[in-house]
Amino acid sequence: MTEKIQCEVFIACSADGFIARTDGDVAWLDNPGYALEGEDFGYYALMDRVDALVMGRNTYDVVRGLGVAWPYGDKAVRVLTHRDIDIPADLAGRVTAMSGTPDEIVEQLAQSGFQRVYIDGGAVIQDFLRAGLISRMIITTIPVLLGSGIRLFGAVEQDVHLKPVAVQHWPNGFVQTEWGFV
Amino acid sequence: MTEKIQCEVFIACSADGFIARTDGDVAWLDNPGYALEGEDFGYYALMDRVDALVMGRNTYDVVRGLGVAWPYGDKAVRVLTHRDIDIPADLAGRVTAMSGTPDEIVEQLAQSGFQRVYIDGGAVIQDFLRAGLISRMIITTIPVLLGSGIRLFGAVEQDVHLKPVAVQHWPNGFVQTEWGFV
């Protein structure tokens, strides 16, 4: 049974709905005006409560390409890809490639004993939303209009009704809404 | 001098950034679940503080086509259009057609003595934003993903930096952010 698995989205998005510029650039998030000493905007609480991450291949490649240490510690990471993937020896065991429909992915994760999963990456989020598998979305609106780029949301088969569970904002201008589903 | 005129946006938008469905339909806003007895979400305060409305031709035609009494009372309304426009006798004097660039419109409004103007209609809002003429945007996010439609925001020449002035939400799920400009 897959209904016990909780899939969460936690993502930053410009006020006009973009998660990255058209070329994938997210450097606009590094605006020094956005830094708030000691504030993680809920990220560590998220990482504490999830027992796995599911990310798209693009997100994996971006994270690997950042030139920083693997940021997810020992957390189980599933990378959705149909292509050959280079998983270095030090990540083997923690990072695994998977493919399938969102329902199949969730079913496999549930069978592996996972209960709460962080869903990351624009295309993966849209696929899981369309499949009705997301139970919570924490969206941090960054106070900027980019005008163009890669959108957080895409087509849906029918209207998806939401309800705000919590809304907060910070002195740096971030506005975060935690959305549940009606 | 035009810098003394304040242009405000006050608009409802789906959580994925649409102000109407692709065909202009806004019936999704009439969801009975959204009604809150005695709550106007700040609309009357807006109408009290502005001394004029500027709207696009499409918005004018939609409002005229609703089959309801003219909703703006004696407030001065300027309709931006290049085409012939039918302004009925009972609205003459209150409703006037104008055309020009956003800067020209604002200059003319200032010369007419207006100080605070409500800017309405998707295309007009985008034009005024691109011209840097909006001083405040009150955006009420409706808790629904539509998947497609007419977008609130469009292209911008460069990043537009915002700051939230106030954030509130209601039991019906509406989340309203008042944005200022940095």
mmCIF file of C-alpha atoms in Angstrom:
data_model
loop_
_atom_site.group_PDB
_atom_site.id
_atom_site.type_symbol
_atom_site.label_atom_id
_atom_site.label_comp_id
_atom_site.label_asym_id
_atom_site.label_seq_id
_atom_site.Cartn_x
_atom_site.Cartn_y
_atom_site.Cartn_z
ATOM 1 C CA MET A 1 0.000 0.000 0.000
ATOM 2 C CA THR A 2 1.388 3.375 -0.981
ATOM 3 C CA GLU A 3 -1.012 5.693 0.774
ATOM 4 C CA LYS A 4 1.094 5.855 3.895
ATOM 5 C CA ILE A 5 4.013 7.491 2.165
ATOM 6 C CA GLN A 6 4.159 11.277 2.427
ATOM 7 C CA CYS A 7 5.719 13.196 -0.455
ATOM 8 C CA GLU A 8 6.830 16.734 0.324
ATOM 9 C CA VAL A 9 7.979 19.564 -1.887
ATOM 10 C CA PHE A 10 10.307 22.225 -0.491
ATOM 11 C CA ILE A 11 11.443 24.720 -3.066
ATOM 12 C CA ALA A 12 12.253 28.363 -3.696
ATOM 13 C CA CYS A 13 10.474 30.178 -6.473
ATOM 14 C CA SER A 14 10.540 33.748 -7.788
ATOM 15 C CA ALA A 15 7.422 35.868 -7.267
ATOM 16 C CA ASP A 16 6.566 35.213 -10.915
ATOM 17 C CA GLY A 17 6.845 31.454 -10.550
ATOM 18 C CA PHE A 18 10.322 30.485 -11.743
ATOM 19 C CA ILE A 19 12.665 28.046 -10.004
ATOM 20 C CA ALA A 20 15.594 28.841 -12.320
ATOM 21 C CA ARG A 21 16.439 31.015 -15.272
ATOM 22 C CA THR A 22 15.898 29.512 -18.710
ATOM 23 C CA ASP A 23 19.440 28.086 -18.779
ATOM 24 C CA GLY A 24 19.032 26.531 -15.327
ATOM 25 C CA ASP A 25 20.929 29.306 -13.537
ATOM 26 C CA VAL A 26 19.994 29.716 -9.870
ATOM 27 C CA ALA A 27 22.651 32.287 -8.973
ATOM 28 C CA TRP A 28 19.876 34.871 -8.435
ATOM 29 C CA LEU A 29 19.147 32.968 -5.196
ATOM 30 C CA ASP A 30 22.606 33.895 -3.904
ATOM 31 C CA ASN A 31 21.746 37.576 -3.535
ATOM 32 C CA PRO A 32 23.626 38.738 -0.389
ATOM 33 C CA GLY A 33 20.499 40.646 0.590
ATOM 34 C CA TYR A 34 18.779 37.298 1.138
ATOM 35 C CA ALA A 35 21.230 35.987 3.760
ATOM 36 C CA LEU A 36 19.868 35.880 7.290
ATOM 37 C CA GLU A 37 22.317 34.821 9.987
ATOM 38 C CA GLY A 38 21.359 31.461 11.466
ATOM 39 C CA GLU A 39 18.160 31.125 9.421
ATOM 40 C CA ASP A 40 17.616 28.054 7.248
ATOM 41 C CA PHE A 41 13.958 28.770 6.311
ATOM 42 C CA GLY A 42 12.917 25.325 7.505
ATOM 43 C CA TYR A 43 15.356 23.276 5.450
ATOM 44 C CA TYR A 44 16.954 21.365 8.326
ATOM 45 C CA ALA A 45 13.571 20.529 9.837
ATOM 46 C CA LEU A 46 12.586 19.141 6.433
ATOM 47 C CA MET A 47 15.759 17.076 6.197
ATOM 48 C CA ASP A 48 15.157 15.782 9.708
ATOM 49 C CA ARG A 49 11.647 14.579 8.968
ATOM 50 C CA VAL A 50 12.193 12.959 5.578
ATOM 51 C CA ASP A 51 13.890 9.604 5.238
ATOM 52 C CA ALA A 52 14.619 9.842 1.528
ATOM 53 C CA LEU A 53 14.958 12.287 -1.344
ATOM 54 C CA VAL A 54 13.711 11.740 -4.864
ATOM 55 C CA MET A 55 15.268 14.039 -7.412
ATOM 56 C CA GLY A 56 15.376 14.351 -11.143
ATOM 57 C CA ARG A 57 18.474 13.632 -13.155
ATOM 58 C CA ASN A 58 18.995 17.332 -13.906
ATOM 59 C CA THR A 59 18.954 18.202 -10.215
ATOM 60 C CA TYR A 60 21.449 15.423 -9.495
ATOM 61 C CA ASP A 61 23.778 16.643 -12.216
ATOM 62 C CA VAL A 62 23.494 20.242 -10.982
ATOM 63 C CA VAL A 63 24.272 19.244 -7.389
ATOM 64 C CA ARG A 64 27.212 17.071 -8.503
ATOM 65 C CA GLY A 65 28.454 19.938 -10.656
ATOM 66 C CA LEU A 66 28.430 22.491 -7.861
ATOM 67 C CA GLY A 67 31.895 21.416 -6.764
ATOM 68 C CA VAL A 68 30.820 21.146 -3.141
ATOM 69 C CA ALA A 69 30.597 18.142 -0.830
ATOM 70 C CA TRP A 70 27.505 15.968 -1.308
ATOM 71 C CA PRO A 71 24.943 17.958 0.696
ATOM 72 C CA TYR A 72 22.569 15.159 1.726
ATOM 73 C CA GLY A 73 24.775 13.259 4.169
ATOM 74 C CA ASP A 74 23.695 9.670 4.637
ATOM 75 C CA LYS A 75 20.116 10.318 3.563
ATOM 76 C CA ALA A 76 18.831 7.884 0.944
ATOM 77 C CA VAL A 77 18.662 9.607 -2.434
ATOM 78 C CA ARG A 78 16.826 8.191 -5.446
ATOM 79 C CA VAL A 79 17.669 9.768 -8.788
ATOM 80 C CA LEU A 80 15.032 9.362 -11.483
ATOM 81 C CA THR A 81 16.735 8.703 -14.778
ATOM 82 C CA HIS A 82 16.544 6.496 -17.835
ATOM 83 C CA ARG A 83 20.116 7.236 -18.843
ATOM 84 C CA ASP A 84 23.461 5.926 -17.660
ATOM 85 C CA ILE A 85 24.429 7.655 -14.486
ATOM 86 C CA ASP A 86 27.774 8.119 -12.815
ATOM 87 C CA ILE A 87 27.421 7.440 -9.095
ATOM 88 C CA PRO A 88 30.832 7.685 -7.444
ATOM 89 C CA ALA A 89 31.926 4.931 -5.071
ATOM 90 C CA ASP A 90 31.588 7.111 -1.978
ATOM 91 C CA LEU A 91 27.896 7.736 -2.766
ATOM 92 C CA ALA A 92 27.045 4.145 -3.692
ATOM 93 C CA GLY A 93 24.597 2.694 -1.203
ATOM 94 C CA ARG A 94 23.158 6.122 -0.436
ATOM 95 C CA VAL A 95 22.404 7.180 -4.003
ATOM 96 C CA THR A 96 20.489 4.873 -6.340
ATOM 97 C CA ALA A 97 19.088 5.397 -9.809
ATOM 98 C CA MET A 98 15.442 4.557 -10.392
ATOM 99 C CA SER A 99 12.922 4.914 -13.179
ATOM 100 C CA GLY A 100 9.200 4.483 -13.480
ATOM 101 C CA THR A 101 5.974 6.361 -13.134
ATOM 102 C CA PRO A 102 5.446 8.429 -9.975
ATOM 103 C CA ASP A 103 3.056 5.722 -8.706
ATOM 104 C CA GLU A 104 5.652 3.023 -9.314
ATOM 105 C CA ILE A 105 8.355 5.086 -7.609
ATOM 106 C CA VAL A 106 6.190 5.691 -4.566
ATOM 107 C CA GLU A 107 5.221 2.017 -4.412
ATOM 108 C CA GLN A 108 8.864 0.964 -4.506
ATOM 109 C CA LEU A 109 9.822 3.511 -1.857
ATOM 110 C CA ALA A 110 7.016 2.304 0.376
ATOM 111 C CA GLN A 111 8.129 -1.308 -0.080
ATOM 112 C CA SER A 112 11.629 -0.223 0.928
ATOM 113 C CA GLY A 113 10.150 1.104 4.151
ATOM 114 C CA PHE A 114 10.372 4.823 3.480
ATOM 115 C CA GLN A 115 7.593 6.934 4.967
ATOM 116 C CA ARG A 116 8.324 10.554 4.178
ATOM 117 C CA VAL A 117 10.098 11.640 1.034
ATOM 118 C CA TYR A 118 11.396 14.987 -0.189
ATOM 119 C CA ILE A 119 10.539 15.411 -3.880
ATOM 120 C CA ASP A 120 12.950 17.769 -5.627
ATOM 121 C CA GLY A 121 13.448 19.081 -9.138
ATOM 122 C CA GLY A 122 11.012 20.920 -11.375
ATOM 123 C CA ALA A 123 9.986 18.121 -13.748
ATOM 124 C CA VAL A 124 9.719 15.535 -10.952
ATOM 125 C CA ILE A 125 7.567 17.861 -8.860
ATOM 126 C CA GLN A 126 5.218 18.457 -11.796
ATOM 127 C CA ASP A 127 4.964 14.712 -12.507
ATOM 128 C CA PHE A 128 4.206 13.869 -8.874
ATOM 129 C CA LEU A 129 1.669 16.704 -8.629
ATOM 130 C CA ARG A 130 -0.147 15.497 -11.740
ATOM 131 C CA ALA A 131 -0.221 12.014 -10.224
ATOM 132 C CA GLY A 132 -1.812 13.414 -7.054
ATOM 133 C CA LEU A 133 1.037 12.106 -4.918
ATOM 134 C CA ILE A 134 2.192 15.292 -3.177
ATOM 135 C CA SER A 135 0.835 15.775 0.333
ATOM 136 C CA ARG A 136 2.583 19.005 1.265
ATOM 137 C CA MET A 137 4.362 21.819 -0.579
ATOM 138 C CA ILE A 138 6.507 24.372 1.188
ATOM 139 C CA ILE A 139 7.141 27.114 -1.335
ATOM 140 C CA THR A 140 9.431 29.978 -0.449
ATOM 141 C CA THR A 141 8.653 32.961 -2.642
ATOM 142 C CA ILE A 142 11.779 34.985 -3.348
ATOM 143 C CA PRO A 143 10.990 38.704 -3.694
ATOM 144 C CA VAL A 144 12.027 39.136 -7.297
ATOM 145 C CA LEU A 145 10.415 39.020 -10.733
ATOM 146 C CA LEU A 146 12.684 37.233 -13.207
ATOM 147 C CA GLY A 147 10.395 37.587 -16.214
ATOM 148 C CA SER A 148 11.343 34.230 -17.737
ATOM 149 C CA GLY A 149 12.854 30.883 -16.809
ATOM 150 C CA ILE A 150 11.922 27.368 -15.757
ATOM 151 C CA ARG A 151 8.530 27.279 -14.114
ATOM 152 C CA LEU A 152 7.695 25.525 -10.873
ATOM 153 C CA PHE A 153 4.206 24.575 -12.009
ATOM 154 C CA GLY A 154 3.028 23.109 -15.280
ATOM 155 C CA ALA A 155 -0.140 21.743 -16.796
ATOM 156 C CA VAL A 156 -2.600 19.852 -14.628
ATOM 157 C CA GLU A 157 -5.437 17.644 -15.800
ATOM 158 C CA GLN A 158 -7.962 19.427 -13.614
ATOM 159 C CA ASP A 159 -7.903 22.217 -11.047
ATOM 160 C CA VAL A 160 -5.860 21.249 -7.992
ATOM 161 C CA HIS A 161 -7.322 22.732 -4.830
ATOM 162 C CA LEU A 162 -4.925 23.745 -2.088
ATOM 163 C CA LYS A 163 -5.113 25.112 1.429
ATOM 164 C CA PRO A 164 -2.441 27.129 3.198
ATOM 165 C CA VAL A 165 -1.328 25.356 6.350
ATOM 166 C CA ALA A 166 1.141 28.043 7.422
ATOM 167 C CA VAL A 167 2.358 31.351 6.044
ATOM 168 C CA GLN A 168 5.399 33.234 7.267
ATOM 169 C CA HIS A 169 7.785 35.868 6.048
ATOM 170 C CA TRP A 170 11.227 37.063 6.986
ATOM 171 C CA PRO A 171 13.020 40.420 7.087
ATOM 172 C CA ASN A 172 14.918 39.490 3.907
ATOM 173 C CA GLY A 173 11.636 39.476 2.001
ATOM 174 C CA PHE A 174 11.132 35.723 1.687
ATOM 175 C CA VAL A 175 7.483 34.690 1.960
ATOM 176 C CA GLN A 176 6.906 31.012 2.658
ATOM 177 C CA THR A 177 3.596 29.247 2.238
ATOM 178 C CA GLU A 178 3.069 25.678 3.306
ATOM 179 C CA TRP A 179 0.309 24.283 1.118
ATOM 180 C CA GLY A 180 -1.760 21.234 1.864
ATOM 181 C CA PHE A 181 -4.213 19.663 -0.555
ATOM 182 C CA VAL A 182 -7.982 19.834 -0.175
ATOM 183 C CA MET B 1 6.084 65.862 -12.628
ATOM 184 C CA THR B 2 4.778 62.309 -12.472
ATOM 185 C CA GLU B 3 6.677 60.963 -9.509
ATOM 186 C CA LYS B 4 3.981 61.963 -7.067
ATOM 187 C CA ILE B 5 1.398 59.669 -8.570
ATOM 188 C CA GLN B 6 1.042 56.265 -6.921
ATOM 189 C CA CYS B 7 0.006 53.349 -9.088
ATOM 190 C CA GLU B 8 -1.379 50.320 -7.269
ATOM 191 C CA VAL B 9 -2.181 46.823 -8.402
ATOM 192 C CA PHE B 10 -4.846 44.808 -6.600
ATOM 193 C CA ILE B 11 -5.558 41.475 -8.196
ATOM 194 C CA ALA B 12 -6.357 37.841 -7.546
ATOM 195 C CA CYS B 13 -4.133 35.180 -8.998
ATOM 196 C CA SER B 14 -4.087 31.377 -8.834
ATOM 197 C CA ALA B 15 -1.218 29.741 -6.949
ATOM 198 C CA ASP B 16 0.369 28.992 -10.320
ATOM 199 C CA GLY B 17 0.186 32.585 -11.480
ATOM 200 C CA PHE B 18 -2.951 32.894 -13.616
ATOM 201 C CA ILE B 19 -5.495 35.711 -13.443
ATOM 202 C CA ALA B 20 -7.932 33.979 -15.812
ATOM 203 C CA ARG B 21 -8.266 30.809 -17.828
ATOM 204 C CA THR B 22 -6.983 30.926 -21.395
ATOM 205 C CA ASP B 23 -10.378 32.072 -22.692
ATOM 206 C CA GLY B 24 -10.613 34.846 -20.089
ATOM 207 C CA ASP B 25 -12.943 32.890 -17.791
ATOM 208 C CA VAL B 26 -12.769 33.943 -14.145
ATOM 209 C CA ALA B 27 -15.645 31.806 -12.872
ATOM 210 C CA TRP B 28 -13.135 29.737 -10.849
ATOM 211 C CA LEU B 29 -12.996 32.750 -8.507
ATOM 212 C CA ASP B 30 -16.678 32.255 -7.690
ATOM 213 C CA ASN B 31 -16.057 29.023 -5.783
ATOM 214 C CA PRO B 32 -18.563 29.077 -2.883
ATOM 215 C CA GLY B 33 -15.768 27.799 -0.643
ATOM 216 C CA TYR B 34 -14.067 31.172 -1.081
ATOM 217 C CA ALA B 35 -16.924 33.283 0.294
ATOM 218 C CA LEU B 36 -16.305 34.781 3.715
ATOM 219 C CA GLU B 37 -19.202 36.678 5.252
ATOM 220 C CA GLY B 38 -18.426 40.392 5.498
ATOM 221 C CA GLU B 39 -14.877 40.068 4.164
ATOM 222 C CA ASP B 40 -13.787 42.088 1.150
ATOM 223 C CA PHE B 41 -10.046 41.220 1.307
ATOM 224 C CA GLY B 42 -9.111 44.888 1.294
ATOM 225 C CA TYR B 43 -11.016 45.919 -1.839
ATOM 226 C CA TYR B 44 -13.059 48.709 -0.293
ATOM 227 C CA ALA B 45 -10.008 50.185 1.424
ATOM 228 C CA LEU B 46 -8.331 50.213 -1.976
ATOM 229 C CA MET B 47 -11.291 51.898 -3.608
ATOM 230 C CA ASP B 48 -11.361 54.462 -0.815
ATOM 231 C CA ARG B 49 -7.726 55.432 -1.232
ATOM 232 C CA VAL B 50 -7.514 55.607 -5.033
ATOM 233 C CA ASP B 51 -8.957 58.510 -6.960
ATOM 234 C CA ALA B 52 -8.957 56.834 -10.344
ATOM 235 C CA LEU B 53 -8.826 53.465 -12.080
ATOM 236 C CA VAL B 54 -6.880 52.675 -15.213
ATOM 237 C CA MET B 55 -7.989 49.518 -16.945
ATOM 238 C CA GLY B 56 -7.357 47.800 -20.221
ATOM 239 C CA ARG B 57 -9.962 47.580 -22.911
ATOM 240 C CA ASN B 58 -10.488 43.863 -22.283
ATOM 241 C CA THR B 59 -11.209 44.473 -18.625
ATOM 242 C CA TYR B 60 -13.694 47.216 -19.517
ATOM 243 C CA ASP B 61 -15.478 44.942 -21.964
ATOM 244 C CA VAL B 62 -15.588 42.111 -19.429
ATOM 245 C CA VAL B 63 -17.034 44.377 -16.713
ATOM 246 C CA ARG B 64 -19.599 45.831 -19.135
ATOM 247 C CA GLY B 65 -20.507 42.316 -20.225
ATOM 248 C CA LEU B 66 -21.141 41.021 -16.724
ATOM 249 C CA GLY B 67 -24.701 42.292 -16.814
ATOM 250 C CA VAL B 68 -24.370 43.984 -13.449
ATOM 251 C CA ALA B 69 -24.485 47.645 -12.465
ATOM 252 C CA TRP B 70 -21.261 49.584 -13.115
ATOM 253 C CA PRO B 71 -19.231 48.619 -10.049
ATOM 254 C CA TYR B 72 -16.998 51.685 -9.714
ATOM 255 C CA GLY B 73 -19.555 54.278 -8.657
ATOM 256 C CA ASP B 74 -18.466 57.821 -9.407
ATOM 257 C CA LYS B 75 -14.773 56.955 -9.420
ATOM 258 C CA ALA B 76 -12.889 58.257 -12.449
ATOM 259 C CA VAL B 77 -12.119 55.378 -14.827
ATOM 260 C CA ARG B 78 -9.666 55.613 -17.710
ATOM 261 C CA VAL B 79 -9.900 52.841 -20.302
ATOM 262 C CA LEU B 80 -6.767 52.297 -22.368
ATOM 263 C CA THR B 81 -7.754 51.576 -25.933
ATOM 264 C CA HIS B 82 -6.894 52.471 -29.498
ATOM 265 C CA ARG B 83 -10.212 51.255 -30.811
ATOM 266 C CA ASP B 84 -13.667 52.786 -30.912
ATOM 267 C CA ILE B 85 -15.324 52.359 -27.578
ATOM 268 C CA ASP B 86 -18.949 52.444 -26.549
ATOM 269 C CA ILE B 87 -19.308 54.497 -23.391
ATOM 270 C CA PRO B 88 -22.986 54.756 -22.467
ATOM 271 C CA ALA B 89 -24.397 58.145 -21.592
ATOM 272 C CA ASP B 90 -24.781 57.347 -17.904
ATOM 273 C CA LEU B 91 -21.035 56.628 -17.643
ATOM 274 C CA ALA B 92 -19.868 59.613 -19.689
ATOM 275 C CA GLY B 93 -17.926 61.990 -17.498
ATOM 276 C CA ARG B 94 -16.791 59.187 -15.230
ATOM 277 C CA VAL B 95 -15.378 56.873 -17.898
ATOM 278 C CA THR B 96 -12.951 58.183 -20.502
ATOM 279 C CA ALA B 97 -10.906 56.438 -23.167
ATOM 280 C CA MET B 98 -7.180 57.138 -23.279
ATOM 281 C CA SER B 99 -4.193 55.852 -25.161
ATOM 282 C CA GLY B 100 -0.467 56.281 -24.877
ATOM 283 C CA THR B 101 2.560 54.794 -23.204
ATOM 284 C CA PRO B 102 2.353 54.131 -19.470
ATOM 285 C CA ASP B 103 4.542 57.193 -18.869
ATOM 286 C CA GLU B 104 2.240 59.357 -20.967
ATOM 287 C CA ILE B 105 -0.828 57.991 -19.188
ATOM 288 C CA VAL B 106 0.659 58.690 -15.772
ATOM 289 C CA GLU B 107 1.733 62.166 -16.835
ATOM 290 C CA GLN B 108 -1.780 62.972 -18.045
ATOM 291 C CA LEU B 109 -3.346 61.590 -14.878
ATOM 292 C CA ALA B 110 -0.992 63.687 -12.754
ATOM 293 C CA GLN B 111 -1.841 66.773 -14.771
ATOM 294 C CA SER B 112 -5.517 66.032 -14.146
ATOM 295 C CA GLY B 113 -4.778 66.102 -10.429
ATOM 296 C CA PHE B 114 -4.990 62.390 -9.666
ATOM 297 C CA GLN B 115 -2.659 61.133 -6.976
ATOM 298 C CA ARG B 116 -3.349 57.456 -6.449
ATOM 299 C CA VAL B 117 -4.505 55.170 -9.213
ATOM 300 C CA TYR B 118 -5.669 51.558 -9.307
ATOM 301 C CA ILE B 119 -4.117 49.801 -12.299
ATOM 302 C CA ASP B 120 -6.223 46.863 -13.459
ATOM 303 C CA GLY B 121 -6.053 44.284 -16.223
ATOM 304 C CA GLY B 122 -3.298 41.832 -17.070
ATOM 305 C CA ALA B 123 -1.719 43.556 -20.070
ATOM 306 C CA VAL B 124 -1.912 47.009 -18.477
ATOM 307 C CA ILE B 125 -0.322 45.761 -15.270
ATOM 308 C CA GLN B 126 2.542 44.185 -17.233
ATOM 309 C CA ASP B 127 3.074 47.379 -19.254
ATOM 310 C CA PHE B 128 3.135 49.573 -16.148
ATOM 311 C CA LEU B 129 5.459 47.142 -14.331
ATOM 312 C CA ARG B 130 7.911 47.144 -17.243
ATOM 313 C CA ALA B 131 7.815 50.948 -17.189
ATOM 314 C CA GLY B 132 8.685 50.928 -13.474
ATOM 315 C CA LEU B 133 5.527 52.832 -12.616
ATOM 316 C CA ILE B 134 3.918 50.520 -10.054
ATOM 317 C CA SER B 135 4.527 51.463 -6.441
ATOM 318 C CA ARG B 136 2.510 48.759 -4.708
ATOM 319 C CA MET B 137 1.018 45.380 -5.659
ATOM 320 C CA ILE B 138 -1.545 43.613 -3.516
ATOM 321 C CA ILE B 139 -1.774 40.095 -4.861
ATOM 322 C CA THR B 140 -4.309 37.700 -3.430
ATOM 323 C CA THR B 141 -3.231 34.147 -4.119
ATOM 324 C CA ILE B 142 -6.232 31.876 -4.606
ATOM 325 C CA PRO B 143 -5.540 28.341 -3.345
ATOM 326 C CA VAL B 144 -5.851 26.533 -6.649
ATOM 327 C CA LEU B 145 -3.581 25.388 -9.472
ATOM 328 C CA LEU B 146 -5.239 26.014 -12.839
ATOM 329 C CA GLY B 147 -2.422 24.632 -14.967
ATOM 330 C CA SER B 148 -2.907 27.109 -17.807
ATOM 331 C CA GLY B 149 -4.432 30.494 -18.528
ATOM 332 C CA ILE B 150 -3.594 34.183 -18.749
ATOM 333 C CA ARG B 151 -0.605 35.019 -16.623
ATOM 334 C CA LEU B 152 -0.359 37.908 -14.192
ATOM 335 C CA PHE B 153 3.325 38.493 -14.890
ATOM 336 C CA GLY B 154 5.195 38.649 -18.168
ATOM 337 C CA ALA B 155 8.649 39.455 -19.426
ATOM 338 C CA VAL B 156 10.706 42.121 -17.698
ATOM 339 C CA GLU B 157 13.791 43.839 -19.042
ATOM 340 C CA GLN B 158 15.758 43.121 -15.880
ATOM 341 C CA ASP B 159 15.084 41.522 -12.511
ATOM 342 C CA VAL B 160 12.510 43.504 -10.528
ATOM 343 C CA HIS B 161 13.253 43.394 -6.813
ATOM 344 C CA LEU B 162 10.319 43.408 -4.429
ATOM 345 C CA LYS B 163 9.744 43.483 -0.698
ATOM 346 C CA PRO B 164 6.702 42.188 1.130
ATOM 347 C CA VAL B 165 5.053 44.996 3.075
ATOM 348 C CA ALA B 166 2.327 42.823 4.579
ATOM 349 C CA VAL B 167 1.271 39.192 4.357
ATOM 350 C CA GLN B 168 -2.030 37.805 5.568
ATOM 351 C CA HIS B 169 -4.227 34.813 5.001
ATOM 352 C CA TRP B 170 -7.843 33.926 5.613
ATOM 353 C CA PRO B 171 -9.744 30.793 6.623
ATOM 354 C CA ASN B 172 -10.937 30.365 3.026
ATOM 355 C CA GLY B 173 -7.343 29.775 1.958
ATOM 356 C CA PHE B 174 -6.630 33.144 0.340
ATOM 357 C CA VAL B 175 -3.065 34.348 0.926
ATOM 358 C CA GLN B 176 -2.492 38.030 0.277
ATOM 359 C CA THR B 177 0.891 39.634 -0.122
ATOM 360 C CA GLU B 178 1.343 43.363 -0.406
ATOM 361 C CA TRP B 179 4.545 43.916 -2.359
ATOM 362 C CA GLY B 180 6.546 47.101 -2.441
ATOM 363 C CA PHE B 181 9.494 47.733 -4.753
ATOM 364 C CA VAL B 182 13.105 47.870 -3.589
#
